[in-house]
PDB file of C-alpha atoms (C1' of nucleotides) in Angstrom:
ATOM      1  CA  MET A   1      18.858  -2.580   9.219  1.00  0.00           C
ATOM      2  CA  GLN A   2      22.177  -1.482   7.824  1.00  0.00           C
ATOM      3  CA  LYS A   3      23.603  -0.970  11.281  1.00  0.00           C
ATOM      4  CA  ALA A   4      22.788  -4.513  12.400  1.00  0.00           C
ATOM      5  CA  VAL A   5      24.336  -6.093   9.305  1.00  0.00           C
ATOM      6  CA  GLU A   6      27.422  -4.008   9.808  1.00  0.00           C
ATOM      7  CA  GLN A   7      27.712  -4.967  13.462  1.00  0.00           C
ATOM      8  CA  LEU A   8      27.382  -8.637  12.664  1.00  0.00           C
ATOM      9  CA  SER A   9      29.999  -8.549   9.935  1.00  0.00           C
ATOM     10  CA  LYS A  10      32.338  -6.675  12.198  1.00  0.00           C
ATOM     11  CA  SER A  11      31.929  -9.426  14.794  1.00  0.00           C
ATOM     12  CA  GLY A  12      32.597 -12.160  12.261  1.00  0.00           C
ATOM     13  CA  ILE A  13      29.023 -13.473  12.327  1.00  0.00           C
ATOM     14  CA  LYS A  14      27.339 -14.105   9.009  1.00  0.00           C
ATOM     15  CA  PRO A  15      24.339 -11.774   8.823  1.00  0.00           C
ATOM     16  CA  SER A  16      21.546 -14.209   8.056  1.00  0.00           C
ATOM     17  CA  TYR A  17      17.982 -12.969   7.939  1.00  0.00           C
ATOM     18  CA  GLN A  18      17.123 -14.326  11.392  1.00  0.00           C
ATOM     19  CA  ARG A  19      20.270 -13.000  12.996  1.00  0.00           C
ATOM     20  CA  VAL A  20      19.764  -9.535  11.601  1.00  0.00           C
ATOM     21  CA  LYS A  21      16.174  -9.464  12.841  1.00  0.00           C
ATOM     22  CA  ILE A  22      17.131 -10.680  16.286  1.00  0.00           C
ATOM     23  CA  LEU A  23      19.918  -8.163  16.635  1.00  0.00           C
ATOM     24  CA  GLU A  24      17.721  -5.323  15.399  1.00  0.00           C
ATOM     25  CA  HIS A  25      15.097  -6.260  17.896  1.00  0.00           C
ATOM     26  CA  LEU A  26      17.628  -6.121  20.695  1.00  0.00           C
ATOM     27  CA  MET A  27      18.960  -2.812  19.431  1.00  0.00           C
ATOM     28  CA  ASN A  28      15.483  -1.275  19.538  1.00  0.00           C
ATOM     29  CA  GLU A  29      14.068  -2.944  22.641  1.00  0.00           C
ATOM     30  CA  LYS A  30      15.060  -1.290  25.838  1.00  0.00           C
ATOM     31  CA  ASN A  31      13.372  -3.773  28.128  1.00  0.00           C
ATOM     32  CA  HIS A  32      15.864  -6.625  28.342  1.00  0.00           C
ATOM     33  CA  PRO A  33      13.707  -9.407  26.919  1.00  0.00           C
ATOM     34  CA  THR A  34      14.042 -13.097  27.655  1.00  0.00           C
ATOM     35  CA  ALA A  35      14.675 -15.612  24.870  1.00  0.00           C
ATOM     36  CA  GLU A  36      11.043 -16.617  25.160  1.00  0.00           C
ATOM     37  CA  GLN A  37       9.765 -13.055  24.751  1.00  0.00           C
ATOM     38  CA  LEU A  38      12.055 -12.432  21.814  1.00  0.00           C
ATOM     39  CA  TYR A  39      10.815 -15.604  20.210  1.00  0.00           C
ATOM     40  CA  HIS A  40       7.174 -14.643  20.512  1.00  0.00           C
ATOM     41  CA  GLN A  41       7.668 -11.079  19.414  1.00  0.00           C
ATOM     42  CA  LEU A  42       9.605 -12.087  16.315  1.00  0.00           C
ATOM     43  CA  LYS A  43       7.453 -15.117  15.537  1.00  0.00           C
ATOM     44  CA  THR A  44       4.711 -12.851  14.217  1.00  0.00           C
ATOM     45  CA  ARG A  45       7.051 -11.442  11.599  1.00  0.00           C
ATOM     46  CA  ILE A  46       9.073 -14.603  10.943  1.00  0.00           C
ATOM     47  CA  PRO A  47       6.505 -17.391  11.191  1.00  0.00           C
ATOM     48  CA  THR A  48       9.021 -20.186  10.680  1.00  0.00           C
ATOM     49  CA  LEU A  49      11.296 -18.967  13.457  1.00  0.00           C
ATOM     50  CA  SER A  50      12.368 -21.662  15.883  1.00  0.00           C
ATOM     51  CA  LYS A  51      13.345 -21.374  19.504  1.00  0.00           C
ATOM     52  CA  ALA A  52      16.580 -23.196  18.839  1.00  0.00           C
ATOM     53  CA  THR A  53      17.577 -20.429  16.457  1.00  0.00           C
ATOM     54  CA  VAL A  54      16.839 -17.797  19.054  1.00  0.00           C
ATOM     55  CA  TYR A  55      18.949 -19.590  21.648  1.00  0.00           C
ATOM     56  CA  ASN A  56      21.771 -20.366  19.219  1.00  0.00           C
ATOM     57  CA  THR A  57      21.825 -16.793  18.048  1.00  0.00           C
ATOM     58  CA  LEU A  58      21.761 -15.305  21.512  1.00  0.00           C
ATOM     59  CA  HIS A  59      24.645 -17.543  22.532  1.00  0.00           C
ATOM     60  CA  ALA A  60      26.666 -16.531  19.514  1.00  0.00           C
ATOM     61  CA  PHE A  61      26.001 -12.850  20.098  1.00  0.00           C
ATOM     62  CA  THR A  62      26.868 -13.124  23.761  1.00  0.00           C
ATOM     63  CA  LYS A  63      30.071 -14.981  23.031  1.00  0.00           C
ATOM     64  CA  SER A  64      31.161 -12.339  20.574  1.00  0.00           C
ATOM     65  CA  GLY A  65      30.334  -9.552  23.007  1.00  0.00           C
ATOM     66  CA  LEU A  66      27.632  -7.992  20.846  1.00  0.00           C
ATOM     67  CA  ILE A  67      25.061  -8.443  23.555  1.00  0.00           C
ATOM     68  CA  ARG A  68      25.171  -9.188  27.247  1.00  0.00           C
ATOM     69  CA  SER A  69      23.184 -11.744  29.185  1.00  0.00           C
ATOM     70  CA  VAL A  70      21.766 -10.900  32.562  1.00  0.00           C
ATOM     71  CA  THR A  71      21.094 -13.951  34.663  1.00  0.00           C
ATOM     72  CA  THR A  72      18.356 -12.955  37.036  1.00  0.00           C
ATOM     73  CA  ASN A  73      17.084 -16.299  38.218  1.00  0.00           C
ATOM     74  CA  GLN A  74      13.484 -15.264  37.784  1.00  0.00           C
ATOM     75  CA  LEU A  75      11.754 -15.696  34.453  1.00  0.00           C
ATOM     76  CA  GLY A  76      14.895 -16.793  32.685  1.00  0.00           C
ATOM     77  CA  THR A  77      17.995 -15.111  31.345  1.00  0.00           C
ATOM     78  CA  ARG A  78      17.581 -11.665  29.861  1.00  0.00           C
ATOM     79  CA  TYR A  79      19.535 -10.021  27.105  1.00  0.00           C
ATOM     80  CA  ASP A  80      20.534  -6.548  26.080  1.00  0.00           C
ATOM     81  CA  TYR A  81      22.488  -4.913  23.346  1.00  0.00           C
ATOM     82  CA  VAL A  82      25.793  -3.707  24.670  1.00  0.00           C
ATOM     83  CA  THR A  83      26.544  -0.043  24.336  1.00  0.00           C
ATOM     84  CA  ASP A  84      28.805   0.993  27.169  1.00  0.00           C
ATOM     85  CA  ASP A  85      29.670  -0.172  30.651  1.00  0.00           C
ATOM     86  CA  HIS A  86      26.591  -0.226  32.748  1.00  0.00           C
ATOM     87  CA  GLY A  87      25.149  -2.189  35.600  1.00  0.00           C
ATOM     88  CA  HIS A  88      21.718  -3.737  35.909  1.00  0.00           C
ATOM     89  CA  PHE A  89      19.131  -3.234  38.578  1.00  0.00           C
ATOM     90  CA  LEU A  90      16.397  -5.869  38.727  1.00  0.00           C
ATOM     91  CA  CYS A  91      13.179  -4.836  40.428  1.00  0.00           C
ATOM     92  CA  LEU A  92      11.831  -7.801  42.355  1.00  0.00           C
ATOM     93  CA  ASP A  93       8.342  -6.348  42.174  1.00  0.00           C
ATOM     94  CA  CYS A  94       7.758  -5.384  38.542  1.00  0.00           C
ATOM     95  CA  ASN A  95      10.632  -7.450  37.119  1.00  0.00           C
ATOM     96  CA  ARG A  96      11.892  -4.582  35.031  1.00  0.00           C
ATOM     97  CA  ILE A  97      15.619  -4.196  34.563  1.00  0.00           C
ATOM     98  CA  PHE A  98      17.109  -0.724  34.762  1.00  0.00           C
ATOM     99  CA  ASP A  99      20.472   0.191  33.327  1.00  0.00           C
ATOM    100  CA  PHE A 100      22.657   2.511  35.264  1.00  0.00           C
ATOM    101  CA  PRO A 101      26.094   3.881  34.425  1.00  0.00           C
ATOM    102  CA  ARG A 102      29.078   2.531  36.260  1.00  0.00           C
ATOM    103  CA  GLU A 103      32.813   2.848  36.185  1.00  0.00           C
ATOM    104  CA  LYS A 104      34.837   0.133  34.578  1.00  0.00           C
ATOM    105  CA  LEU A 105      35.849  -2.252  37.320  1.00  0.00           C
ATOM    106  CA  CYS A 106      39.469  -2.940  37.923  1.00  0.00           C
ATOM    107  CA  TYR A 107      40.781  -6.232  39.258  1.00  0.00           C
ATOM    108  CA  GLU A 108      44.313  -6.482  37.999  1.00  0.00           C
ATOM    109  CA  ARG A 109      45.801  -7.401  41.321  1.00  0.00           C
ATOM    110  CA  GLU A 110      43.212  -9.849  42.604  1.00  0.00           C
ATOM    111  CA  LEU A 111      42.778 -11.816  39.411  1.00  0.00           C
ATOM    112  CA  GLU A 112      46.203 -11.978  37.919  1.00  0.00           C
ATOM    113  CA  GLY A 113      46.460 -14.784  35.386  1.00  0.00           C
ATOM    114  CA  PHE A 114      42.687 -15.009  34.970  1.00  0.00           C
ATOM    115  CA  GLU A 115      41.196 -14.328  31.548  1.00  0.00           C
ATOM    116  CA  ILE A 116      38.108 -12.196  31.977  1.00  0.00           C
ATOM    117  CA  TYR A 117      35.551 -12.496  29.182  1.00  0.00           C
ATOM    118  CA  SER A 118      32.632 -10.659  30.711  1.00  0.00           C
ATOM    119  CA  GLU A 119      31.683  -8.777  33.811  1.00  0.00           C
ATOM    120  CA  GLU A 120      28.266  -8.224  35.193  1.00  0.00           C
ATOM    121  CA  VAL A 121      27.020  -6.090  38.050  1.00  0.00           C
ATOM    122  CA  VAL A 122      23.502  -6.962  39.108  1.00  0.00           C
ATOM    123  CA  LEU A 123      21.655  -5.246  41.922  1.00  0.00           C
ATOM    124  CA  LYS A 124      18.323  -6.511  43.149  1.00  0.00           C
ATOM    125  CA  GLY A 125      15.693  -4.642  45.055  1.00  0.00           C
ATOM    126  CA  ILE A 126      12.670  -2.435  44.563  1.00  0.00           C
ATOM    127  CA  CYS A 127      12.661   0.281  41.951  1.00  0.00           C
ATOM    128  CA  ARG A 128      11.603   3.849  42.586  1.00  0.00           C
ATOM    129  CA  ASP A 129       8.145   3.445  41.067  1.00  0.00           C
ATOM    130  CA  CYS A 130       7.323   0.326  43.052  1.00  0.00           C
ATOM    131  CA  ALA A 131       8.743   1.791  46.242  1.00  0.00           C
ATOM    132  CA  LYS A 132       6.383   4.753  45.925  1.00  0.00           C
ATOM    133  CA  LYS A 133       3.341   2.543  45.451  1.00  0.00           C
ATOM    134  CA  ARG A 134       3.689   1.066  48.924  1.00  0.00           C
TER     135      ARG A 134
ATOM    136  CA  MET B   1      26.674 -25.855  65.495  1.00  0.00           C
ATOM    137  CA  GLN B   2      26.232 -23.092  67.995  1.00  0.00           C
ATOM    138  CA  LYS B   3      27.267 -20.481  65.503  1.00  0.00           C
ATOM    139  CA  ALA B   4      24.644 -21.515  62.955  1.00  0.00           C
ATOM    140  CA  VAL B   5      21.842 -21.499  65.519  1.00  0.00           C
ATOM    141  CA  GLU B   6      22.926 -18.091  66.653  1.00  0.00           C
ATOM    142  CA  GLN B   7      23.047 -16.709  63.127  1.00  0.00           C
ATOM    143  CA  LEU B   8      19.590 -18.031  62.379  1.00  0.00           C
ATOM    144  CA  SER B   9      18.059 -16.583  65.511  1.00  0.00           C
ATOM    145  CA  LYS B  10      19.698 -13.262  64.827  1.00  0.00           C
ATOM    146  CA  SER B  11      18.100 -13.260  61.375  1.00  0.00           C
ATOM    147  CA  GLY B  12      14.675 -14.091  62.742  1.00  0.00           C
ATOM    148  CA  ILE B  13      14.599 -17.599  61.268  1.00  0.00           C
ATOM    149  CA  LYS B  14      13.558 -20.429  63.529  1.00  0.00           C
ATOM    150  CA  PRO B  15      16.535 -22.787  63.793  1.00  0.00           C
ATOM    151  CA  SER B  16      14.974 -26.083  62.825  1.00  0.00           C
ATOM    152  CA  TYR B  17      17.182 -29.135  62.460  1.00  0.00           C
ATOM    153  CA  GLN B  18      17.225 -28.970  58.658  1.00  0.00           C
ATOM    154  CA  ARG B  19      17.928 -25.274  58.552  1.00  0.00           C
ATOM    155  CA  VAL B  20      20.819 -25.537  60.961  1.00  0.00           C
ATOM    156  CA  LYS B  21      22.353 -28.361  58.961  1.00  0.00           C
ATOM    157  CA  ILE B  22      21.970 -26.514  55.689  1.00  0.00           C
ATOM    158  CA  LEU B  23      23.496 -23.350  57.064  1.00  0.00           C
ATOM    159  CA  GLU B  24      26.375 -25.239  58.650  1.00  0.00           C
ATOM    160  CA  HIS B  25      27.077 -26.939  55.383  1.00  0.00           C
ATOM    161  CA  LEU B  26      27.247 -23.594  53.617  1.00  0.00           C
ATOM    162  CA  MET B  27      29.469 -22.195  56.350  1.00  0.00           C
ATOM    163  CA  ASN B  28      31.955 -25.019  55.888  1.00  0.00           C
ATOM    164  CA  GLU B  29      31.814 -25.523  52.141  1.00  0.00           C
ATOM    165  CA  LYS B  30      33.947 -23.163  50.179  1.00  0.00           C
ATOM    166  CA  ASN B  31      32.898 -24.376  46.758  1.00  0.00           C
ATOM    167  CA  HIS B  32      29.597 -22.583  46.153  1.00  0.00           C
ATOM    168  CA  PRO B  33      27.331 -25.610  45.818  1.00  0.00           C
ATOM    169  CA  THR B  34      24.084 -25.768  43.855  1.00  0.00           C
ATOM    170  CA  ALA B  35      20.802 -26.673  45.545  1.00  0.00           C
ATOM    171  CA  GLU B  36      21.098 -30.092  43.953  1.00  0.00           C
ATOM    172  CA  GLN B  37      24.595 -30.699  45.325  1.00  0.00           C
ATOM    173  CA  LEU B  38      23.587 -29.526  48.772  1.00  0.00           C
ATOM    174  CA  TYR B  39      20.622 -31.851  48.670  1.00  0.00           C
ATOM    175  CA  HIS B  40      22.712 -34.896  47.818  1.00  0.00           C
ATOM    176  CA  GLN B  41      25.464 -34.132  50.252  1.00  0.00           C
ATOM    177  CA  LEU B  42      23.052 -33.661  53.139  1.00  0.00           C
ATOM    178  CA  LYS B  43      20.742 -36.492  52.132  1.00  0.00           C
ATOM    179  CA  THR B  44      23.255 -39.027  53.441  1.00  0.00           C
ATOM    180  CA  ARG B  45      23.032 -37.532  56.906  1.00  0.00           C
ATOM    181  CA  ILE B  46      19.354 -36.558  56.826  1.00  0.00           C
ATOM    182  CA  PRO B  47      17.699 -39.353  54.869  1.00  0.00           C
ATOM    183  CA  THR B  48      14.230 -37.801  54.961  1.00  0.00           C
ATOM    184  CA  LEU B  49      15.442 -34.499  53.527  1.00  0.00           C
ATOM    185  CA  SER B  50      13.387 -33.191  50.646  1.00  0.00           C
ATOM    186  CA  LYS B  51      14.419 -30.961  47.793  1.00  0.00           C
ATOM    187  CA  ALA B  52      11.569 -28.590  48.534  1.00  0.00           C
ATOM    188  CA  THR B  53      13.068 -27.976  51.954  1.00  0.00           C
ATOM    189  CA  VAL B  54      16.436 -27.208  50.461  1.00  0.00           C
ATOM    190  CA  TYR B  55      14.932 -24.713  48.046  1.00  0.00           C
ATOM    191  CA  ASN B  56      12.651 -23.145  50.645  1.00  0.00           C
ATOM    192  CA  THR B  57      15.515 -22.805  53.048  1.00  0.00           C
ATOM    193  CA  LEU B  58      17.909 -21.331  50.516  1.00  0.00           C
ATOM    194  CA  HIS B  59      15.299 -18.770  49.537  1.00  0.00           C
ATOM    195  CA  ALA B  60      14.683 -17.813  53.127  1.00  0.00           C
ATOM    196  CA  PHE B  61      18.406 -17.486  53.822  1.00  0.00           C
ATOM    197  CA  THR B  62      18.962 -15.442  50.701  1.00  0.00           C
ATOM    198  CA  LYS B  63      16.086 -13.143  51.489  1.00  0.00           C
ATOM    199  CA  SER B  64      17.420 -12.507  54.962  1.00  0.00           C
ATOM    200  CA  GLY B  65      20.908 -11.840  53.639  1.00  0.00           C
ATOM    201  CA  LEU B  66      22.515 -14.776  55.417  1.00  0.00           C
ATOM    202  CA  ILE B  67      23.713 -16.248  52.161  1.00  0.00           C
ATOM    203  CA  ARG B  68      24.089 -14.970  48.650  1.00  0.00           C
ATOM    204  CA  SER B  69      22.971 -16.597  45.442  1.00  0.00           C
ATOM    205  CA  VAL B  70      25.160 -16.522  42.392  1.00  0.00           C
ATOM    206  CA  THR B  71      23.201 -16.978  39.197  1.00  0.00           C
ATOM    207  CA  THR B  72      25.627 -18.427  36.717  1.00  0.00           C
ATOM    208  CA  ASN B  73      23.317 -19.784  34.059  1.00  0.00           C
ATOM    209  CA  GLN B  74      25.201 -23.026  33.852  1.00  0.00           C
ATOM    210  CA  LEU B  75      24.426 -25.900  36.182  1.00  0.00           C
ATOM    211  CA  GLY B  76      21.966 -23.908  38.233  1.00  0.00           C
ATOM    212  CA  THR B  77      22.138 -21.239  40.869  1.00  0.00           C
ATOM    213  CA  ARG B  78      24.953 -21.462  43.370  1.00  0.00           C
ATOM    214  CA  TYR B  79      25.043 -20.340  46.950  1.00  0.00           C
ATOM    215  CA  ASP B  80      27.568 -19.125  49.432  1.00  0.00           C
ATOM    216  CA  TYR B  81      27.635 -17.988  52.993  1.00  0.00           C
ATOM    217  CA  VAL B  82      28.096 -14.254  53.166  1.00  0.00           C
ATOM    218  CA  THR B  83      31.094 -12.997  55.020  1.00  0.00           C
ATOM    219  CA  ASP B  84      32.215  -9.740  53.484  1.00  0.00           C
ATOM    220  CA  ASP B  85      31.932  -7.918  50.205  1.00  0.00           C
ATOM    221  CA  HIS B  86      33.430  -9.995  47.486  1.00  0.00           C
ATOM    222  CA  GLY B  87      32.915 -10.654  43.836  1.00  0.00           C
ATOM    223  CA  HIS B  88      32.635 -13.971  42.051  1.00  0.00           C
ATOM    224  CA  PHE B  89      34.646 -15.262  39.163  1.00  0.00           C
ATOM    225  CA  LEU B  90      33.136 -18.206  37.304  1.00  0.00           C
ATOM    226  CA  CYS B  91      35.532 -20.326  35.290  1.00  0.00           C
ATOM    227  CA  LEU B  92      33.799 -21.427  32.111  1.00  0.00           C
ATOM    228  CA  ASP B  93      36.144 -24.378  31.852  1.00  0.00           C
ATOM    229  CA  CYS B  94      36.178 -26.038  35.274  1.00  0.00           C
ATOM    230  CA  ASN B  95      33.012 -24.348  36.572  1.00  0.00           C
ATOM    231  CA  ARG B  96      34.646 -23.397  39.830  1.00  0.00           C
ATOM    232  CA  ILE B  97      33.712 -20.103  41.408  1.00  0.00           C
ATOM    233  CA  PHE B  98      36.470 -17.995  42.915  1.00  0.00           C
ATOM    234  CA  ASP B  99      35.859 -15.283  45.451  1.00  0.00           C
ATOM    235  CA  PHE B 100      37.862 -12.141  45.168  1.00  0.00           C
ATOM    236  CA  PRO B 101      37.816  -9.050  47.379  1.00  0.00           C
ATOM    237  CA  ARG B 102      36.195  -5.928  46.069  1.00  0.00           C
ATOM    238  CA  GLU B 103      35.313  -2.496  47.271  1.00  0.00           C
ATOM    239  CA  LYS B 104      31.778  -1.743  48.287  1.00  0.00           C
ATOM    240  CA  LEU B 105      30.080  -0.265  45.251  1.00  0.00           C
ATOM    241  CA  CYS B 106      28.527   3.133  45.452  1.00  0.00           C
ATOM    242  CA  TYR B 107      25.466   4.155  43.459  1.00  0.00           C
ATOM    243  CA  GLU B 108      23.826   6.899  45.471  1.00  0.00           C
ATOM    244  CA  ARG B 109      23.445   9.275  42.575  1.00  0.00           C
ATOM    245  CA  GLU B 110      22.346   6.892  39.859  1.00  0.00           C
ATOM    246  CA  LEU B 111      19.823   4.941  41.877  1.00  0.00           C
ATOM    247  CA  GLU B 112      18.206   7.492  44.106  1.00  0.00           C
ATOM    248  CA  GLY B 113      14.885   6.224  45.419  1.00  0.00           C
ATOM    249  CA  PHE B 114      15.727   2.596  44.636  1.00  0.00           C
ATOM    250  CA  GLU B 115      15.849   0.115  47.504  1.00  0.00           C
ATOM    251  CA  ILE B 116      18.873  -2.118  47.031  1.00  0.00           C
ATOM    252  CA  TYR B 117      18.625  -5.526  48.674  1.00  0.00           C
ATOM    253  CA  SER B 118      21.602  -7.262  47.172  1.00  0.00           C
ATOM    254  CA  GLU B 119      24.457  -6.610  44.837  1.00  0.00           C
ATOM    255  CA  GLU B 120      26.377  -9.127  42.846  1.00  0.00           C
ATOM    256  CA  VAL B 121      29.511  -8.809  40.757  1.00  0.00           C
ATOM    257  CA  VAL B 122      30.076 -11.805  38.509  1.00  0.00           C
ATOM    258  CA  LEU B 123      32.981 -12.126  36.140  1.00  0.00           C
ATOM    259  CA  LYS B 124      33.203 -14.967  33.664  1.00  0.00           C
ATOM    260  CA  GLY B 125      36.250 -16.318  31.937  1.00  0.00           C
ATOM    261  CA  ILE B 126      39.042 -18.813  32.349  1.00  0.00           C
ATOM    262  CA  CYS B 127      40.776 -19.244  35.670  1.00  0.00           C
ATOM    263  CA  ARG B 128      44.520 -19.268  36.132  1.00  0.00           C
ATOM    264  CA  ASP B 129      44.792 -23.056  36.393  1.00  0.00           C
ATOM    265  CA  CYS B 130      42.774 -23.697  33.261  1.00  0.00           C
ATOM    266  CA  ALA B 131      44.571 -20.951  31.338  1.00  0.00           C
ATOM    267  CA  LYS B 132      47.898 -22.643  32.069  1.00  0.00           C
ATOM    268  CA  LYS B 133      46.696 -26.022  30.842  1.00  0.00           C
ATOM    269  CA  ARG B 134      46.213 -24.765  27.303  1.00  0.00           C
TER     270      ARG B 134
ATOM    271  C1'  DG C   1      -1.657 -33.286  79.554  1.00  0.00           C
ATOM    272  C1'  DT C   2      -4.782 -32.216  75.519  1.00  0.00           C
ATOM    273  C1'  DC C   3      -6.113 -29.577  71.761  1.00  0.00           C
ATOM    274  C1'  DA C   4      -6.075 -26.608  67.968  1.00  0.00           C
ATOM    275  C1'  DA C   5      -3.516 -23.494  65.129  1.00  0.00           C
ATOM    276  C1'  DA C   6       0.527 -22.301  62.895  1.00  0.00           C
ATOM    277  C1'  DG C   7       4.641 -23.438  60.932  1.00  0.00           C
ATOM    278  C1'  DT C   8       7.764 -26.923  58.738  1.00  0.00           C
ATOM    279  C1'  DT C   9       8.855 -30.780  56.098  1.00  0.00           C
ATOM    280  C1'  DT C  10       7.960 -34.261  52.763  1.00  0.00           C
ATOM    281  C1'  DA C  11       7.372 -36.933  48.194  1.00  0.00           C
ATOM    282  C1'  DG C  12       6.289 -36.526  44.038  1.00  0.00           C
ATOM    283  C1'  DA C  13       3.914 -34.174  40.280  1.00  0.00           C
ATOM    284  C1'  DA C  14       3.978 -30.065  37.395  1.00  0.00           C
ATOM    285  C1'  DT C  15       6.103 -26.369  35.225  1.00  0.00           C
ATOM    286  C1'  DT C  16       9.441 -23.928  32.659  1.00  0.00           C
ATOM    287  C1'  DA C  17      13.860 -22.592  30.651  1.00  0.00           C
ATOM    288  C1'  DT C  18      17.165 -24.511  27.994  1.00  0.00           C
ATOM    289  C1'  DT C  19      19.565 -28.024  25.225  1.00  0.00           C
ATOM    290  C1'  DC C  20      19.633 -31.708  22.023  1.00  0.00           C
ATOM    291  C1'  DT C  21      18.641 -34.236  17.745  1.00  0.00           C
ATOM    292  C1'  DA C  22      17.964 -35.352  13.286  1.00  0.00           C
ATOM    293  C1'  DA C  23      15.949 -33.680   9.239  1.00  0.00           C
ATOM    294  C1'  DT C  24      15.415 -29.830   6.065  1.00  0.00           C
ATOM    295  C1'  DT C  25      16.594 -25.519   4.005  1.00  0.00           C
ATOM    296  C1'  DT C  26      19.644 -22.000   2.450  1.00  0.00           C
ATOM    297  C1'  DG C  27      23.516 -19.789   0.177  1.00  0.00           C
ATOM    298  C1'  DG C  28      27.516 -19.759  -2.020  1.00  0.00           C
ATOM    299  C1'  DT C  29      31.155 -22.150  -5.416  1.00  0.00           C
ATOM    300  C1'  DG C  30      32.795 -24.660  -9.169  1.00  0.00           C
TER     301       DG C  30
ATOM    302  C1'  DC D   1      22.797 -27.320 -11.985  1.00  0.00           C
ATOM    303  C1'  DA D   2      25.107 -30.094  -8.312  1.00  0.00           C
ATOM    304  C1'  DC D   3      27.623 -29.937  -4.348  1.00  0.00           C
ATOM    305  C1'  DC D   4      28.982 -28.731   0.406  1.00  0.00           C
ATOM    306  C1'  DA D   5      28.929 -26.409   4.575  1.00  0.00           C
ATOM    307  C1'  DA D   6      26.432 -23.714   7.524  1.00  0.00           C
ATOM    308  C1'  DA D   7      21.985 -22.261   9.379  1.00  0.00           C
ATOM    309  C1'  DT D   8      17.433 -23.229  10.582  1.00  0.00           C
ATOM    310  C1'  DT D   9      13.600 -25.965  12.027  1.00  0.00           C
ATOM    311  C1'  DA D  10      10.098 -28.722  14.973  1.00  0.00           C
ATOM    312  C1'  DG D  11       9.694 -31.206  18.467  1.00  0.00           C
ATOM    313  C1'  DA D  12      11.548 -34.334  21.957  1.00  0.00           C
ATOM    314  C1'  DA D  13      14.520 -34.558  26.008  1.00  0.00           C
ATOM    315  C1'  DT D  14      16.629 -32.746  30.010  1.00  0.00           C
ATOM    316  C1'  DA D  15      17.238 -30.340  34.206  1.00  0.00           C
ATOM    317  C1'  DA D  16      16.369 -26.714  37.535  1.00  0.00           C
ATOM    318  C1'  DT D  17      12.876 -25.025  40.123  1.00  0.00           C
ATOM    319  C1'  DT D  18       8.162 -24.495  41.912  1.00  0.00           C
ATOM    320  C1'  DC D  19       3.873 -26.281  43.339  1.00  0.00           C
ATOM    321  C1'  DT D  20       0.638 -29.181  45.939  1.00  0.00           C
ATOM    322  C1'  DA D  21      -1.497 -31.572  49.311  1.00  0.00           C
ATOM    323  C1'  DA D  22      -0.632 -34.472  53.045  1.00  0.00           C
ATOM    324  C1'  DA D  23       1.964 -35.546  57.255  1.00  0.00           C
ATOM    325  C1'  DC D  24       4.568 -34.179  60.941  1.00  0.00           C
ATOM    326  C1'  DT D  25       6.261 -30.720  64.785  1.00  0.00           C
ATOM    327  C1'  DT D  26       6.026 -27.119  67.714  1.00  0.00           C
ATOM    328  C1'  DT D  27       3.738 -23.836  70.418  1.00  0.00           C
ATOM    329  C1'  DG D  28       0.689 -21.816  73.489  1.00  0.00           C
ATOM    330  C1'  DA D  29      -3.963 -21.810  75.658  1.00  0.00           C
ATOM    331  C1'  DC D  30      -6.873 -23.999  78.465  1.00  0.00           C
TER     332       DC D  30
END
DNA sequence: GTCAAAGTTTAGAATTATTCTAATTTGGTG
DNA sequence: CACCAAATTAGAATAATTCTAAACTTTGAC
């Protein structure tokens, strides 16, 4: 609880009840939920919650860099709380997303004059578990 | 024309009229069109063309590795003909996508046992032209 | 050549993620 | 308390994508 409020304040986002709950959820969840999933999971505890709030909030968080959005093209955009630089592996079978560590990328030469707000590395394929099952 | 047919055959995809036209279009276009844009641009030359065909075809091409899909989250998925390893920079202002060269990424240790089908590096921000205009 | 089977394309309906809108609620300030 | 701005809400609207069932093409067997 305290941590989420702190993070929001630090990012210049007013820590409303909904925002705190959404951020906490993302801080605890390790499974990269969609906006839809987040909405349903939180709806039980915040019955008045609206989808618009979830989307607005996720956009604000993403813009401020608190969370990262992973556009997978299947089942909608997925979100995770940003800790360090890591890439995402999407399993095309079970739809889970795995984090994996990666070096910070470096593009000074190629993209001179470009302002880079976010960078995303997404691999797609079959995860270890699903590969074994075949 | 010949090149597209050849590429399709090599990938084990039967080179139907529509497929050849779609692939040729992607080989010529440098601006990473959406399915929608492709559909409209080709519709003038193939009046019977259906959106379902465009989507089916793009999926087949992507699966075979002939083209790559760039999921940007704004204005739909965008496609480009694969030549070499490169990353994509999406300008949040003008919505253009810029290709830039990048090294092949290397994840042997972190993702042992995972089958990697595709890898995508997407940066988002403001391109040089748009940055200047401010 | 004719036929059936398989594969491809088509138009339009259906679905689904996301955005929009206008009204309501909330929280702080004088 | 009364005011204002910001945040939230429910539900409608939009837009990308998928689905469906029918029509058309191609292929190979006879």
